[in-house]
Coordinates of N, CA and C in Angstrom, one line a residue:
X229 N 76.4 100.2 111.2 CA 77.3 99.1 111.5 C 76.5 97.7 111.5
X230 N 75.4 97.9 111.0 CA 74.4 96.3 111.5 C 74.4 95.9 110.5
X231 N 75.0 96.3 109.4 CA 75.4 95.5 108.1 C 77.1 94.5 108.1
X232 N 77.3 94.5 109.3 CA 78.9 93.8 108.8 C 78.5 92.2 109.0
X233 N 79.1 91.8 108.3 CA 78.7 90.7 107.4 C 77.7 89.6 107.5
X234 N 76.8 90.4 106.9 CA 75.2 90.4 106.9 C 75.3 89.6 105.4
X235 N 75.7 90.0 104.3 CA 75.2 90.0 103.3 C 76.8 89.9 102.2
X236 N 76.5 88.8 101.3 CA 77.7 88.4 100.2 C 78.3 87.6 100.9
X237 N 79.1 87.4 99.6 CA 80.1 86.4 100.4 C 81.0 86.3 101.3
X238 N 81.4 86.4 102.0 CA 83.0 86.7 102.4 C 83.4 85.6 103.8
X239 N 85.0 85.5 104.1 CA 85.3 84.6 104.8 C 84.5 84.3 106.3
X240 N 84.5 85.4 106.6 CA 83.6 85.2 107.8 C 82.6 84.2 107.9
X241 N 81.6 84.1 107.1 CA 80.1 84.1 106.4 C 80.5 82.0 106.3
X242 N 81.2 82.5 105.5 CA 81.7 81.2 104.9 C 82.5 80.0 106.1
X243 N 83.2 80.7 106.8 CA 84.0 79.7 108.1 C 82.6 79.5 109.0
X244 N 81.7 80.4 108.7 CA 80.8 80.4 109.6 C 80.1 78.9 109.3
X245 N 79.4 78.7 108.1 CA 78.4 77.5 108.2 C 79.7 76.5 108.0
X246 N 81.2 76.5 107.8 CA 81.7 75.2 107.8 C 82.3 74.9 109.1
X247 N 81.8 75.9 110.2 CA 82.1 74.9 111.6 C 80.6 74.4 111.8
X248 N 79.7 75.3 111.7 CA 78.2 74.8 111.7 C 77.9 73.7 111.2
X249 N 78.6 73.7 110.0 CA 78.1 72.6 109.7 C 78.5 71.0 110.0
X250 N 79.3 71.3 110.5 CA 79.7 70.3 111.7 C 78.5 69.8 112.4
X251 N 77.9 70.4 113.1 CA 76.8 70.0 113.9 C 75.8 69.4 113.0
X252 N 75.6 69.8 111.9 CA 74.8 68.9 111.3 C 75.1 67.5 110.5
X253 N 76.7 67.4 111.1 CA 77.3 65.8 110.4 C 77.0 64.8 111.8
X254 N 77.2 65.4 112.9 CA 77.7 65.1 114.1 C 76.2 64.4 114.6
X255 N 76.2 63.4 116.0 CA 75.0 62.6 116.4 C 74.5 63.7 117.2
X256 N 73.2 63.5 117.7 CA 72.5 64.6 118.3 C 73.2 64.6 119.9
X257 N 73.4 63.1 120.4 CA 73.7 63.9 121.9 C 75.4 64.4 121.8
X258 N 75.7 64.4 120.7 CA 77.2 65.2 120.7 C 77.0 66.5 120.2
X259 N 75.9 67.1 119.4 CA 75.4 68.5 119.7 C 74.8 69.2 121.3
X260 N 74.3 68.1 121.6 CA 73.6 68.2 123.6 C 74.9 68.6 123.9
X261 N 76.2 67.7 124.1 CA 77.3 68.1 124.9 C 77.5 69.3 124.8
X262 N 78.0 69.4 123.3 CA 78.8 70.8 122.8 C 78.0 72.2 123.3
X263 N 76.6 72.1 123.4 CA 75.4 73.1 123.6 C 76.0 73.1 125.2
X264 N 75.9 72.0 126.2 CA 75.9 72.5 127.9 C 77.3 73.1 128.0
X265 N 78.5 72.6 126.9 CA 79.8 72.7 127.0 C 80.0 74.6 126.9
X266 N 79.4 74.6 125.9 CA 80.0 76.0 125.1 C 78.7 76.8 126.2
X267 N 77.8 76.3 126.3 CA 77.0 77.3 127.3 C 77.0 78.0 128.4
X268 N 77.8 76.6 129.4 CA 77.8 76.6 130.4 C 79.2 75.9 131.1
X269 N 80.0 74.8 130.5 CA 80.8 74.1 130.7 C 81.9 74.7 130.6
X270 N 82.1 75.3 130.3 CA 83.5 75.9 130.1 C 84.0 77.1 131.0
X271 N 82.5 78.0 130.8 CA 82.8 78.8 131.8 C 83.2 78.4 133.3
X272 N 81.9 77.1 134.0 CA 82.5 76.3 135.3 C 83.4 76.3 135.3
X273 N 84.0 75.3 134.2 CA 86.1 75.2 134.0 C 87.0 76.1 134.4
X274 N 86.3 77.4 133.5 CA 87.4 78.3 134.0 C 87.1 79.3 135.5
X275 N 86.1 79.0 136.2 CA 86.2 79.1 137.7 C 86.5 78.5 138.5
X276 N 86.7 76.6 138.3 CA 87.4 75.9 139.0 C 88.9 75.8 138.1
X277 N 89.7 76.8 137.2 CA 90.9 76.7 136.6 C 91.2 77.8 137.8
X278 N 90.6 78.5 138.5 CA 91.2 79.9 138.9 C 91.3 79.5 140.9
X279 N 90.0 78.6 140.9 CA 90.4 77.8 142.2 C 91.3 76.9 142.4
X280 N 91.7 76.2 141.1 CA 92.9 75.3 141.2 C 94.4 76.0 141.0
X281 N 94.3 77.2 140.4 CA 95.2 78.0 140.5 C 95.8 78.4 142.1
X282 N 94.4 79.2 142.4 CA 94.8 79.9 144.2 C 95.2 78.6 144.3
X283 N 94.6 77.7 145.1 CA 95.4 76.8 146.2 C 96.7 76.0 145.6
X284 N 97.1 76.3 143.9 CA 98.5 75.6 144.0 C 98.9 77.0 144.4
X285 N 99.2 78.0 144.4 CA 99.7 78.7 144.5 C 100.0 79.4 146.3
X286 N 98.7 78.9 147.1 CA 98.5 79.0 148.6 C 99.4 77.8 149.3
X287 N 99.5 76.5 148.2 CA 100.3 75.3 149.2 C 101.7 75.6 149.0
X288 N 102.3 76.5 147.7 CA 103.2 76.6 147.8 C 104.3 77.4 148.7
X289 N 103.3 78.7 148.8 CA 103.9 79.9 149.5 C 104.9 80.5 148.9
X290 N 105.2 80.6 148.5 CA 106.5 81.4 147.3 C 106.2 82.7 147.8
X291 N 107.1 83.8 147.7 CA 107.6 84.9 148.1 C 106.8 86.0 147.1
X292 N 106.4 85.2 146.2 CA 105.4 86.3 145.3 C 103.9 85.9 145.8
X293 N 103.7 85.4 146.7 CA 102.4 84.4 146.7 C 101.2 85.5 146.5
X294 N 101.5 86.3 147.6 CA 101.0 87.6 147.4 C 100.6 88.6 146.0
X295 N 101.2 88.3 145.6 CA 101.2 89.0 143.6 C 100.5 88.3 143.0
X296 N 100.3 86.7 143.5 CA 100.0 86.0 142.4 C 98.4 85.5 142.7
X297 N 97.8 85.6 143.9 CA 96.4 85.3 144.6 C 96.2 86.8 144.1
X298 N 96.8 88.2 144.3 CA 96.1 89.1 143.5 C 95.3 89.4 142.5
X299 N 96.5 88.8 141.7 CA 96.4 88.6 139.6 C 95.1 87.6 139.5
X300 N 95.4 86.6 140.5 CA 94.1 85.6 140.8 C 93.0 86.5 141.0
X301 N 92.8 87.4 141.9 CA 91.4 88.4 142.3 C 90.9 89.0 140.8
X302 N 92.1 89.7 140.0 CA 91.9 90.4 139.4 C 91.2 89.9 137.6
X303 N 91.6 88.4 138.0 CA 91.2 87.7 136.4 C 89.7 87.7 136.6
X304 N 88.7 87.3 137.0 CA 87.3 87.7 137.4 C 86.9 89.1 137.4
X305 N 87.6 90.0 138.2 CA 86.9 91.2 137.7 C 87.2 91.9 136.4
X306 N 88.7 91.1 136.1 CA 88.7 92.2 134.3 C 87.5 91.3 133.6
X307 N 87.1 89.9 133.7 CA 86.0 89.8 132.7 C 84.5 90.3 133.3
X308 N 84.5 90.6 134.3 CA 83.6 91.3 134.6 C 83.5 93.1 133.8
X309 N 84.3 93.3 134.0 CA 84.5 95.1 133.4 C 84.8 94.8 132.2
X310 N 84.9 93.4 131.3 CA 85.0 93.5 129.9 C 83.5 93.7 129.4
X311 N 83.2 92.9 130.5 CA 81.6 92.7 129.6 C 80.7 93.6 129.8
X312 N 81.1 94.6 131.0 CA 80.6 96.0 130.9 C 80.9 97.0 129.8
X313 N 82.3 96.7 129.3 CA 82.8 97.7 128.0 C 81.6 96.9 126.9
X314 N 81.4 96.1 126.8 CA 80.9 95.9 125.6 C 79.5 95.9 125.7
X315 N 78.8 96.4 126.4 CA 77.4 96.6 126.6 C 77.3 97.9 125.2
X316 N 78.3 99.3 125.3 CA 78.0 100.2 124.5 C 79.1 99.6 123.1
X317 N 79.4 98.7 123.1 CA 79.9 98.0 121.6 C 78.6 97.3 120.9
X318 N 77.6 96.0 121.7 CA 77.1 95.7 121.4 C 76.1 96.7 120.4
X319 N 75.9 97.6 121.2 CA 75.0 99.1 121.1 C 75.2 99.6 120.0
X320 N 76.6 100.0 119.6 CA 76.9 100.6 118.6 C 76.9 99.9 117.2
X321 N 77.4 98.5 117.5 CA 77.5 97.9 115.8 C 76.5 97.1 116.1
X322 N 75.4 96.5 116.3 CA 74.1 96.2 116.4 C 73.7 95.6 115.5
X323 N 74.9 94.4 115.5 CA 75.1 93.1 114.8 C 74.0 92.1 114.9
X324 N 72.9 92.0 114.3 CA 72.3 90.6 114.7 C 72.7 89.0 114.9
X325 N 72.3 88.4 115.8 CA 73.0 87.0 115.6 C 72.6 86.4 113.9
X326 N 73.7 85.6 114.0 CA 74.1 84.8 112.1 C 72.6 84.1 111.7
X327 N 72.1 83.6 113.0 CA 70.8 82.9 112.5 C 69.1 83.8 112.1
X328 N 69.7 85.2 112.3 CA 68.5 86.4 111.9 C 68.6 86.2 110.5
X329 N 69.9 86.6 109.8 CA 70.3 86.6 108.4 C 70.4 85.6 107.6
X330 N 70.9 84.3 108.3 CA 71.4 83.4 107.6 C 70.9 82.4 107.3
X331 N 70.4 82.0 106.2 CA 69.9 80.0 106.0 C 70.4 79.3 106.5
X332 N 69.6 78.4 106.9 CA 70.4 77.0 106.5 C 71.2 76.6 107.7
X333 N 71.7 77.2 109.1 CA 72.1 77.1 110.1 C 71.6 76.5 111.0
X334 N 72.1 75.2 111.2 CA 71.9 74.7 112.9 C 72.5 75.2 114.4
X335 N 70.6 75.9 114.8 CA 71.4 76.3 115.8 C 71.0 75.5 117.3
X336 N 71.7 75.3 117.9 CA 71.8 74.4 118.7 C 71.3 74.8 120.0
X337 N 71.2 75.8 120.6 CA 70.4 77.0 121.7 C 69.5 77.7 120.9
X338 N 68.6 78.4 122.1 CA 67.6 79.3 121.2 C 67.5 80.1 122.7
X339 N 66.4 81.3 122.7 CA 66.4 82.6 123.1 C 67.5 83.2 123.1
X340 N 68.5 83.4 122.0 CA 69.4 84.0 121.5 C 68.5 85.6 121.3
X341 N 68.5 86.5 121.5 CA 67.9 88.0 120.9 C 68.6 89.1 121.1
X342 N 69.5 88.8 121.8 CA 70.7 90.2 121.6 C 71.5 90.2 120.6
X343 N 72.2 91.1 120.5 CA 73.3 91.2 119.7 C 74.3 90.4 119.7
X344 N 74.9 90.3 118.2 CA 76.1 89.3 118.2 C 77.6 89.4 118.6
X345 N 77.9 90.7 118.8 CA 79.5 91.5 117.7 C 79.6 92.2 119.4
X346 N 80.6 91.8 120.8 CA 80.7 91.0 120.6 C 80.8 90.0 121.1
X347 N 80.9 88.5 121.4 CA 80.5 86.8 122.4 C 81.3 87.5 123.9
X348 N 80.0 87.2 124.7 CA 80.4 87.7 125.9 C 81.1 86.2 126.7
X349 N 81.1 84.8 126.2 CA 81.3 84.1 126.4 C 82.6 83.7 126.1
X350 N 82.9 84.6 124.8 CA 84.7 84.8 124.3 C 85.4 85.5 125.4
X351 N 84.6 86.5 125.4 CA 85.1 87.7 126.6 C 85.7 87.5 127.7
X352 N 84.5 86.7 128.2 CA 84.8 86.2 130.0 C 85.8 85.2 129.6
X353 N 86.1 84.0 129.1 CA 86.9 83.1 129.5 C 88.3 83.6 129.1
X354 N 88.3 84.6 128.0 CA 89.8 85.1 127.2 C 90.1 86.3 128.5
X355 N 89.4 87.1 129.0 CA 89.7 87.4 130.3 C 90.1 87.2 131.5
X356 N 89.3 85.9 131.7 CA 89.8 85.5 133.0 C 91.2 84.7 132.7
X357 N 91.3 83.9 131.5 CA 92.8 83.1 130.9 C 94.2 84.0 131.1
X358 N 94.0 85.5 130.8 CA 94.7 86.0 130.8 C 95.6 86.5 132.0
X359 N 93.9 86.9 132.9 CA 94.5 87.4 134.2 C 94.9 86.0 135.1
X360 N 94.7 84.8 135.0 CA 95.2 83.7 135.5 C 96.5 83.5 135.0
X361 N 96.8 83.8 133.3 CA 98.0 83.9 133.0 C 99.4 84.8 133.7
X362 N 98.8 85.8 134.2 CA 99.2 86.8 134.8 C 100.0 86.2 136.2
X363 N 99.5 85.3 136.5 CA 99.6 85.3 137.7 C 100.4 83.6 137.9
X364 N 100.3 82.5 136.7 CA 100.7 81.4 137.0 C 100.7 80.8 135.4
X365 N 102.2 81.2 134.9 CA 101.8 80.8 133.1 C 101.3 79.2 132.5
X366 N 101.2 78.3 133.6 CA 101.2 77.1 133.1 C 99.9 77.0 133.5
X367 N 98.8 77.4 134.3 CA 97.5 77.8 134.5 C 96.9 78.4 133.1
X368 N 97.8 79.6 133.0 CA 97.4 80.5 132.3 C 97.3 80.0 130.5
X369 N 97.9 79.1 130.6 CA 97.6 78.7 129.2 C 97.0 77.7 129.0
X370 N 97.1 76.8 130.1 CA 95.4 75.8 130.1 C 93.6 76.6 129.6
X371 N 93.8 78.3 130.9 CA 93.2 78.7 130.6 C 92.7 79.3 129.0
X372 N 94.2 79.9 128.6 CA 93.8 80.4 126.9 C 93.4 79.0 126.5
X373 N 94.0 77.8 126.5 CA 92.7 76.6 125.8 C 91.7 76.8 125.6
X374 N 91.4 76.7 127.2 CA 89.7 76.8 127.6 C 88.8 77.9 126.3
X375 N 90.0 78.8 126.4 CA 89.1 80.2 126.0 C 88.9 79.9 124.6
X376 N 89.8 79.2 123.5 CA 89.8 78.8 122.7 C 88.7 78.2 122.1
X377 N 88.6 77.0 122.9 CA 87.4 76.0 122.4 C 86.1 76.5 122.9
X378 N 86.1 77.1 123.9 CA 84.4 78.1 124.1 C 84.7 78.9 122.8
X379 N 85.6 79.8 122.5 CA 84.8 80.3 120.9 C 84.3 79.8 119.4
X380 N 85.1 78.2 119.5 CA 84.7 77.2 118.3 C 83.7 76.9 118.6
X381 N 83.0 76.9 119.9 CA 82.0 75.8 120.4 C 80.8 76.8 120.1
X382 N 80.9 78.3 120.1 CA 80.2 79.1 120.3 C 79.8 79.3 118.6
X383 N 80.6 79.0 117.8 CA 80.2 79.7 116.3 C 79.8 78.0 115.8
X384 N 80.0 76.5 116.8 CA 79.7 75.6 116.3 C 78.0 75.5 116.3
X385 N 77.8 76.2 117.6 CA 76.6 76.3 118.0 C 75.3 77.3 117.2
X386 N 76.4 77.8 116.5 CA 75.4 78.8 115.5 C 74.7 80.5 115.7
X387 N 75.5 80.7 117.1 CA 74.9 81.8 117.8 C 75.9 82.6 117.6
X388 N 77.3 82.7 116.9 CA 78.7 83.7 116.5 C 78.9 83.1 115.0
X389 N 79.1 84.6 114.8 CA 79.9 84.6 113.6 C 81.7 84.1 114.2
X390 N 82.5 83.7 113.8 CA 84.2 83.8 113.9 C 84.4 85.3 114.5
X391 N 84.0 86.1 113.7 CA 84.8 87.2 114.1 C 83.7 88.1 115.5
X392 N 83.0 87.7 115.8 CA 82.2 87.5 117.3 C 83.4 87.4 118.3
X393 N 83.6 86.2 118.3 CA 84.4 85.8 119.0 C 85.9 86.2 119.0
X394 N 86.6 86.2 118.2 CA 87.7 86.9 117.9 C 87.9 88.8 118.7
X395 N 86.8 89.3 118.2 CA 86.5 90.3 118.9 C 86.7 90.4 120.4
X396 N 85.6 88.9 121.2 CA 86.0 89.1 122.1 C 87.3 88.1 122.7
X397 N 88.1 87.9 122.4 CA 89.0 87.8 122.2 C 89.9 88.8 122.9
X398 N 89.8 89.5 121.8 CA 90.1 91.0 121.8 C 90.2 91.9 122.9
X399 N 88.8 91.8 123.2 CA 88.5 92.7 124.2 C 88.7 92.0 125.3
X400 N 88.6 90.7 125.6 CA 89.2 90.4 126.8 C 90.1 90.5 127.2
X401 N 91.8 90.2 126.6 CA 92.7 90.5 126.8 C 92.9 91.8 127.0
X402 N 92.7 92.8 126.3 CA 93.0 94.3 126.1 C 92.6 94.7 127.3
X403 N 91.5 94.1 127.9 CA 90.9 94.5 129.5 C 92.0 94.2 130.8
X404 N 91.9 92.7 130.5 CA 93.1 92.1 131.9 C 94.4 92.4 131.5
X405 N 94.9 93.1 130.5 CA 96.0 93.3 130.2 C 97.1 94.7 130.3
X406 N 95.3 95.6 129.8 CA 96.1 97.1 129.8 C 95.5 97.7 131.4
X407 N 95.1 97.0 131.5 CA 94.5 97.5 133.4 C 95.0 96.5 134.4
X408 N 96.1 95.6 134.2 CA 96.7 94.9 134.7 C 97.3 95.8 135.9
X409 N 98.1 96.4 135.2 CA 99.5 97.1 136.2 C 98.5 98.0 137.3
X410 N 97.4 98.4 136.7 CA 96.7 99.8 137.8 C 96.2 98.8 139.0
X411 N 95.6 97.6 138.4 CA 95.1 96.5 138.9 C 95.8 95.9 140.1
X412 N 96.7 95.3 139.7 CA 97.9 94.7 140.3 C 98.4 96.1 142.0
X413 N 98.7 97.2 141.0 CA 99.0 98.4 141.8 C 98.0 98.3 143.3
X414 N 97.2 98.4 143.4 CA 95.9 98.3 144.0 C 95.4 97.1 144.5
X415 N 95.2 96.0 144.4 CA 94.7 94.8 144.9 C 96.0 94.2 145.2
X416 N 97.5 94.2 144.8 CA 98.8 93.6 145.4 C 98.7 94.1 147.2
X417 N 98.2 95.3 147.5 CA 98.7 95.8 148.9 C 97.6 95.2 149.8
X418 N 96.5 94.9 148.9 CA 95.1 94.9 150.0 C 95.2 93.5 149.9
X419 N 95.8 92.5 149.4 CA 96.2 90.8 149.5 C 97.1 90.9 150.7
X420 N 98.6 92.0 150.7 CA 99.3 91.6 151.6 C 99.4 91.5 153.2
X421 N 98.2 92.6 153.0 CA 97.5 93.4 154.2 C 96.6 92.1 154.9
X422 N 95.7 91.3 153.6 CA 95.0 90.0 154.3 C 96.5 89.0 155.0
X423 N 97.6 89.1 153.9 CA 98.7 87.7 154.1 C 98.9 88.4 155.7
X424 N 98.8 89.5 156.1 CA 99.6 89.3 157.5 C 98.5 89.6 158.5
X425 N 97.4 89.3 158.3 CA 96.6 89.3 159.3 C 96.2 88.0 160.3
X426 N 95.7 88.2 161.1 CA 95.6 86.9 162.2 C 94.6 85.8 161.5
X427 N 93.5 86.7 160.7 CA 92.3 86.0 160.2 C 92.4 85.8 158.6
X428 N 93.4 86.3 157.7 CA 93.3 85.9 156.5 C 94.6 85.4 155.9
X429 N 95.2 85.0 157.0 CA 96.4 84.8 156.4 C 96.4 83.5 155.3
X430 N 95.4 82.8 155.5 CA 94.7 81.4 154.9 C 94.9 81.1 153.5
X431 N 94.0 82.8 153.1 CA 94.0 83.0 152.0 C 95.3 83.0 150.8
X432 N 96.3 84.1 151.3 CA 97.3 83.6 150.5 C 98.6 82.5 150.7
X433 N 98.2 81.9 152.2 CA 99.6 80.9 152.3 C 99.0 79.7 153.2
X434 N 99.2 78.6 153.0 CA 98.4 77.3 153.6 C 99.2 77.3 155.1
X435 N 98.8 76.6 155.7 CA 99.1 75.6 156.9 C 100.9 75.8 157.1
X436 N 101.8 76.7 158.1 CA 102.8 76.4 157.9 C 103.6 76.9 157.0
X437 N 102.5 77.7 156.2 CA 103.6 78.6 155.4 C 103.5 80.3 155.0
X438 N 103.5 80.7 156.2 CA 103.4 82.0 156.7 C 104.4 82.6 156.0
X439 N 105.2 83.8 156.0 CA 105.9 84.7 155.3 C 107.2 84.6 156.2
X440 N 108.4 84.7 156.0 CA 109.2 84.5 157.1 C 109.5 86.3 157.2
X441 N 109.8 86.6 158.3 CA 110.4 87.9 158.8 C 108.7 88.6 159.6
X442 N 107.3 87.7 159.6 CA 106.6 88.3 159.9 C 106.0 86.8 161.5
X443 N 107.3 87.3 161.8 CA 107.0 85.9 163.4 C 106.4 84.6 163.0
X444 N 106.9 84.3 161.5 CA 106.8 82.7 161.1 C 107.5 82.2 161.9
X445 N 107.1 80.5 161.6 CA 107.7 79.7 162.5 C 108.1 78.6 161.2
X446 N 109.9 78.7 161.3 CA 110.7 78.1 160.2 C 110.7 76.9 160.7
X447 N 111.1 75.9 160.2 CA 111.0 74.2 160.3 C 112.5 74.6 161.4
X448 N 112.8 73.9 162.2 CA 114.1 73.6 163.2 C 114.1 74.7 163.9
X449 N 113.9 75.7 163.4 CA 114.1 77.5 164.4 C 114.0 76.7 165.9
X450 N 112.6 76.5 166.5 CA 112.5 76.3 167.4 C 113.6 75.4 168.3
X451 N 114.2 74.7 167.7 CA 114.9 73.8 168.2 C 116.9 74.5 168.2
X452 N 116.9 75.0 167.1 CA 118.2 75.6 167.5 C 118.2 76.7 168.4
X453 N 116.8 77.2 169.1 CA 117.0 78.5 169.9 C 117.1 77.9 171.0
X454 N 117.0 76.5 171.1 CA 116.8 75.8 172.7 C 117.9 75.7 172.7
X455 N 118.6 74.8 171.2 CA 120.3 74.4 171.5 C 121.4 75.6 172.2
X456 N 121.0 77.0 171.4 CA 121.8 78.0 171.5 C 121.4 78.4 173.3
X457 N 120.1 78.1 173.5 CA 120.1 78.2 175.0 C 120.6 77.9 176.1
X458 N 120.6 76.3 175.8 CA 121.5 75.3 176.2 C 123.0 75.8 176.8
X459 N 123.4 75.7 175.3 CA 125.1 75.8 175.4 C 125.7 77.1 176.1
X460 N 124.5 78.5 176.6 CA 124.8 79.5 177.1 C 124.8 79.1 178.8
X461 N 123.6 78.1 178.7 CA 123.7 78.1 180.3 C 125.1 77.0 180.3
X462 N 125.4 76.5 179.4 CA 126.8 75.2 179.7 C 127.8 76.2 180.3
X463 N 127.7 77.4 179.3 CA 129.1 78.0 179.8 C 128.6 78.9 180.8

């Protein structure tokens, strides 16, 4: 397998140096960006996309809030257990990065020495996009952005082939997606178990917006049980 597209021509090969080659039209500190961006930047983004997620989702309180700070738990650990599937992927097709093979490439990072096939950086952000999707679709598709331009940034940089990335792609979704339901199954009861506790209720519902039927305190309640008080002692 350490031959796929190593050698000849083909589209891969070819999309490959004409995003690269970009980098070498482009000014140097707009290669610096793209290098901290695709390295490091994006990923940040999409851990403060998943904390700006929870707390719109915690100020709201919505009746699913519970399902949805879940899906929130669960987008982090499916890219975590993606990138554990692909430890024996990397293993098996034992792809070298494009710049072992290829001429002529600007690459923009270096101690690159693992394998290429496939971007664990595709992985994690198309994982976590998805399971944030899961949980808040207009989050969730900021996130697939995010996940987007980390894999341009990543074959811009010279360290993926396209189909690197695409791969993980791939395998990110396929993770937060087909392990969703077992996922959800399992971390939905151990969220609601926090929502009704004295000490974590925090977590899934802000200030005032407790769950009603669990001795919340509804806006006026207090005040019509005095009225109804009232009017018993009137009569």
């Amino acid at each position: 397998m350490a031959g796929l597209a190593e050698s000849g021509s083909n589209p891969d090969v070819d999309l490959l140096y004409d995003i690269n080659g970009l980098a070498k039209d482009a000014p140097h500190w707009f290669d610096r960006v793209v290098s901290f961006v695709g390295e490091y930047g994006l990923l940040l983004a999409m851990v403060l996309l998943v904390v700006w997620c929870w707390w719109s989702v915690r100020r709201r309180g919505d009746e699913d809030a519970a399902s949805s700070v879940a899906a929130l738990v669960w987008a982090p650990v499916a890219a975590a257990l993606a990138v554990l599937v692909n430890v024996p992927i990397r293993g098996f097709v034992e792809r070298p990065r494009p710049f072992r093979t290829h001429d002529g490439l600007d690459v923009l990072v270096s101690g690159k020495t693992d394998y290429s096939f496939v971007s664990d950086h595709a992985t994690i952000t198309m994982a976590v996009a998805v399971g944030v999707f899961v949980a808040n679709r207009k989050f969730g598709a900021v996130g697939i952005g995010l996940a987007l331009l980390e894999g341009f940034c990543r074959v811009y940089m010279g360290v993926h082939y396209p189909t690197d990335v695409v791969g993980g792609f791939a395998l990110g979704t396929a993770v937060a997606l087909l392990l969703s339901p077992v996922a959800m199954l399992l971390l939905t009861p151990v969220v609601k178990a926090v929502e009704g506790s004295a000490w974590g209720g925090w977590f899934v519902r802000g200030p005032g917006r407790a769950a009603v039927g669990r001795g919340a305190l509804i806006p006026g309640a207090r005040n019509e049980a005095l009225g109804a008080d009232e009017r018993d002692l009137a009569a």
